[in-house]
Amino acid sequence: MSRRKRRGSNVEEAVKFFNHVMEEKPYLPFLVALILLAWCIERWIFSFSNWVPIVIAVWATIQYGSYQRRILVEDLTKKWKRVVLNTSPVTPLEHCEWLNRMVTEVWPNFISPKLSTRFYSIIEKRLKHRKSRLIERIELQEFSLGSCPPSLGLQGTRWLTSNDQRFMRLGFDWDTNDMSILLLAKLAKPFMGTARIVINSLHIKGDLLLMPILDGKAVLYSFIAAPEVRIGVAFGSGGSQSLPATELPGVSSWLVKIFTETLMKTMVEPHRRCFSLPAEDLQKKAVGGIIYVTVISGNRLLRSSLRGSPSRKQEDCPDRSSEGQFVDRDLQTFIEVELEDLTRRTSARSGSSPRWDSTFNMVLHEEYGTLRFHLYECTPGNVKYDYLASCEIKLKYVKDDSTIFWATGTDSTVIAKQAYTCGEEVEMVVPFEGVSSGELTVKLVLKEWQFSDGSHSLNNFRVNSRQSLNGSSNFLPRTGRKIYITVMEGKDLSMKDRSGKCDPYVKLQYGKVIQKTKTAHSLNPVWNQKFDFDEIGDGDYLKIKCFSEEIFGDENIGSARVNLEGLNEGSVRDVWIPLEKVSSGELRLQIEAVRVEDFEGSRGSSKGSGNGWIELSLIEAKDLIAADLRGTSDPYVRVQYGNLKKRTKIMYKTLNPKWNQTLEFPDNGSPLILYVKDHNALLPTSSIGDCVVEYDRLPPNEMSDKWIPLQGVKRGEIHIQITRKVPELLKRASLDSEPSLAKAHDISSQMKQMMIKCRSLTNNGNLEELSAALSELESLEDTQDDYMVQLETEQMLLLNKIKELGQEIFNSSPSLSRRSSPN
């Protein structure tokens, strides 16, 4: 029996081997036929040598050996996968002292400076939006992480596997006492004054998870739970006072709270950050982008599994569909898409598998962003919407000009996709967080990335406004440039009035300068107004607020921010900006950066004209706030020009004063600030607004008429007329022109010759040359008109000069003055 079994197994193995050889060597049948043919020839025609059978035997032995090795490797691989995935999903603990030694060597000169620079910009932006109640204003002056690196994996590291996803668990412990983060804070009441806040110690302890994605092109990292955080704070002197640490007990806890909240929202499970590992680094810093978000559909949305009131869950029982799945046919839901302060909402749809197909235009202000999708239930006849669930998708720009999208899947798995070019569509199916069922299908299209050097990636190619000889972007310094903002139009603005009417206008704020458009009367208004701002070097945002003009106070119908970093001269960016904090509405802007030096000759110098003067006419104001109890004000204007201060007369009991006063200042380039005050006889004067008047780029000897909105108050505008008087330009023009009869005769003779030429061309019928001659004749007429205007100007200047000389002679001669005086 044993011999028969052995023979059977040998036969089966031979058959498997033969089948394998046939798959690997499809030409074998032809080779066998060729061998048989050779054997027949050798047998009956002529004889081959004896080496042919030996070659065949050696070849068969080699093939059989390679087959056995391959079978052995496949068996070992299957056994290893079975052990790792099933019996042992956690690898043994591995110690990594070598990793900490390497980090200690590299930290002082490489990792610490890079992280300090990176965190400096992040914290500086965070501090602008988050302040303690004890602090009025705070500024980051110094940031250094010190020379002590964090300790990684002190208790060892290990790999874990869940649903074919590999995780690396790594301990993180950072306890440093030599870091230096210097904050200068202006304190609020009741402390007042300033104080230097120094963060000199930091302790963070927790467990990290590292998850390689996209075949090792990126790594996701996060804390398993909220880490332990302690921050050491010291206080130095500020100004004329010194504040010990005991006087500000809330600052340390405030910093810990901000740091912990930031970690919880961005870097604690299931929220993960991404570290990309691109094969190519294009040395580009993305400062913003535009993304199209399409909410396609939902699936398996059930009240019983989503967040809702318990009573509703018990009352409403889902039905079964024809496929055997539970459905809620009367469930009406919509999705709210959130990107920072920008929110958009789909329309409501019914059923457990609703389909929305809504596309929204969203704006990114950084190289990364978080798209949050909130699911709400819309009950007919109910004003309040019930929150059901939410999910989020994060995206980040990669240095090789691609974009990575990632989200958290079921059972804490990872959903990750990569768009290699702008304009490439990425579709993702993301489950809702914290619920047992329900998923959302979205489509994302990154339209463009904008970079700090002025270039931008758009539809699979990068556009550079200017290129230098070495191939890098010719990005000019931002200081000393003008930024021109043209508010073109708006569309789909929100209606605040029940009658459906909307009277929108737009306020632009860049730095301390505020500009305002005229009021339109449509939900799709057209303004086409151009404003100019001096560029600020610290990368401040252009803040936009859209209002609807109402009788009892204007209504806010949306706001937005625009990152003006990385603008190049010579190119105009035409963009649609979606409004934030409203359900709909977009504004179209045209943005252009211009170097001031390009207009030095025609528009004058920003440092003053030397011997010219500023003529400021304060005409009127309107819609001022009421500073008195009787509902009126007694307004006047205090003008400050450098160290010079002047004021207008007081207009009593009015909110729409008219001064019609003209003030003059020597043109030395000082800032011109208007302070509108309310006069009080006994009490101190109160401020009812101020504004900055931009005049340094005005054309000389040309009056500019403008309405300027007042800052620091809810409403109020002031009407001014300002002129930069530069008499030397008129004198220089008259001296350089040197009018003479020769020039007049020259222009006259040229026109006569051109008339004779036109007659001859008319007789010959040469229409092309006749058209060119007529255009030359028109240019000569324009030159003649300009010359006549110049002569009239010089005549007026000459007459004025004669009058001035006559008056000086009259005043200097005693005899003439006695004759003219009455007896």
PDB file of N, CA and C in Angstrom, residues 54 141 476:
ATOM      1  N   ILE A  54      22.586  13.922 -22.820  1.00  0.00           N
ATOM      2  CA  ILE A  54      23.166  14.536 -21.602  1.00  0.00           C
ATOM      3  C   ILE A  54      22.695  15.978 -21.445  1.00  0.00           C
ATOM      4  N   GLN A 141       8.351  87.535  19.558  1.00  0.00           N
ATOM      5  CA  GLN A 141       9.611  88.181  19.209  1.00  0.00           C
ATOM      6  C   GLN A 141      10.759  87.192  19.019  1.00  0.00           C
ATOM      7  N   LEU A 476      10.361  90.302  -6.568  1.00  0.00           N
ATOM      8  CA  LEU A 476      10.893  91.556  -6.055  1.00  0.00           C
ATOM      9  C   LEU A 476      10.451  91.785  -4.621  1.00  0.00           C
TER      10      LEU A 476
END
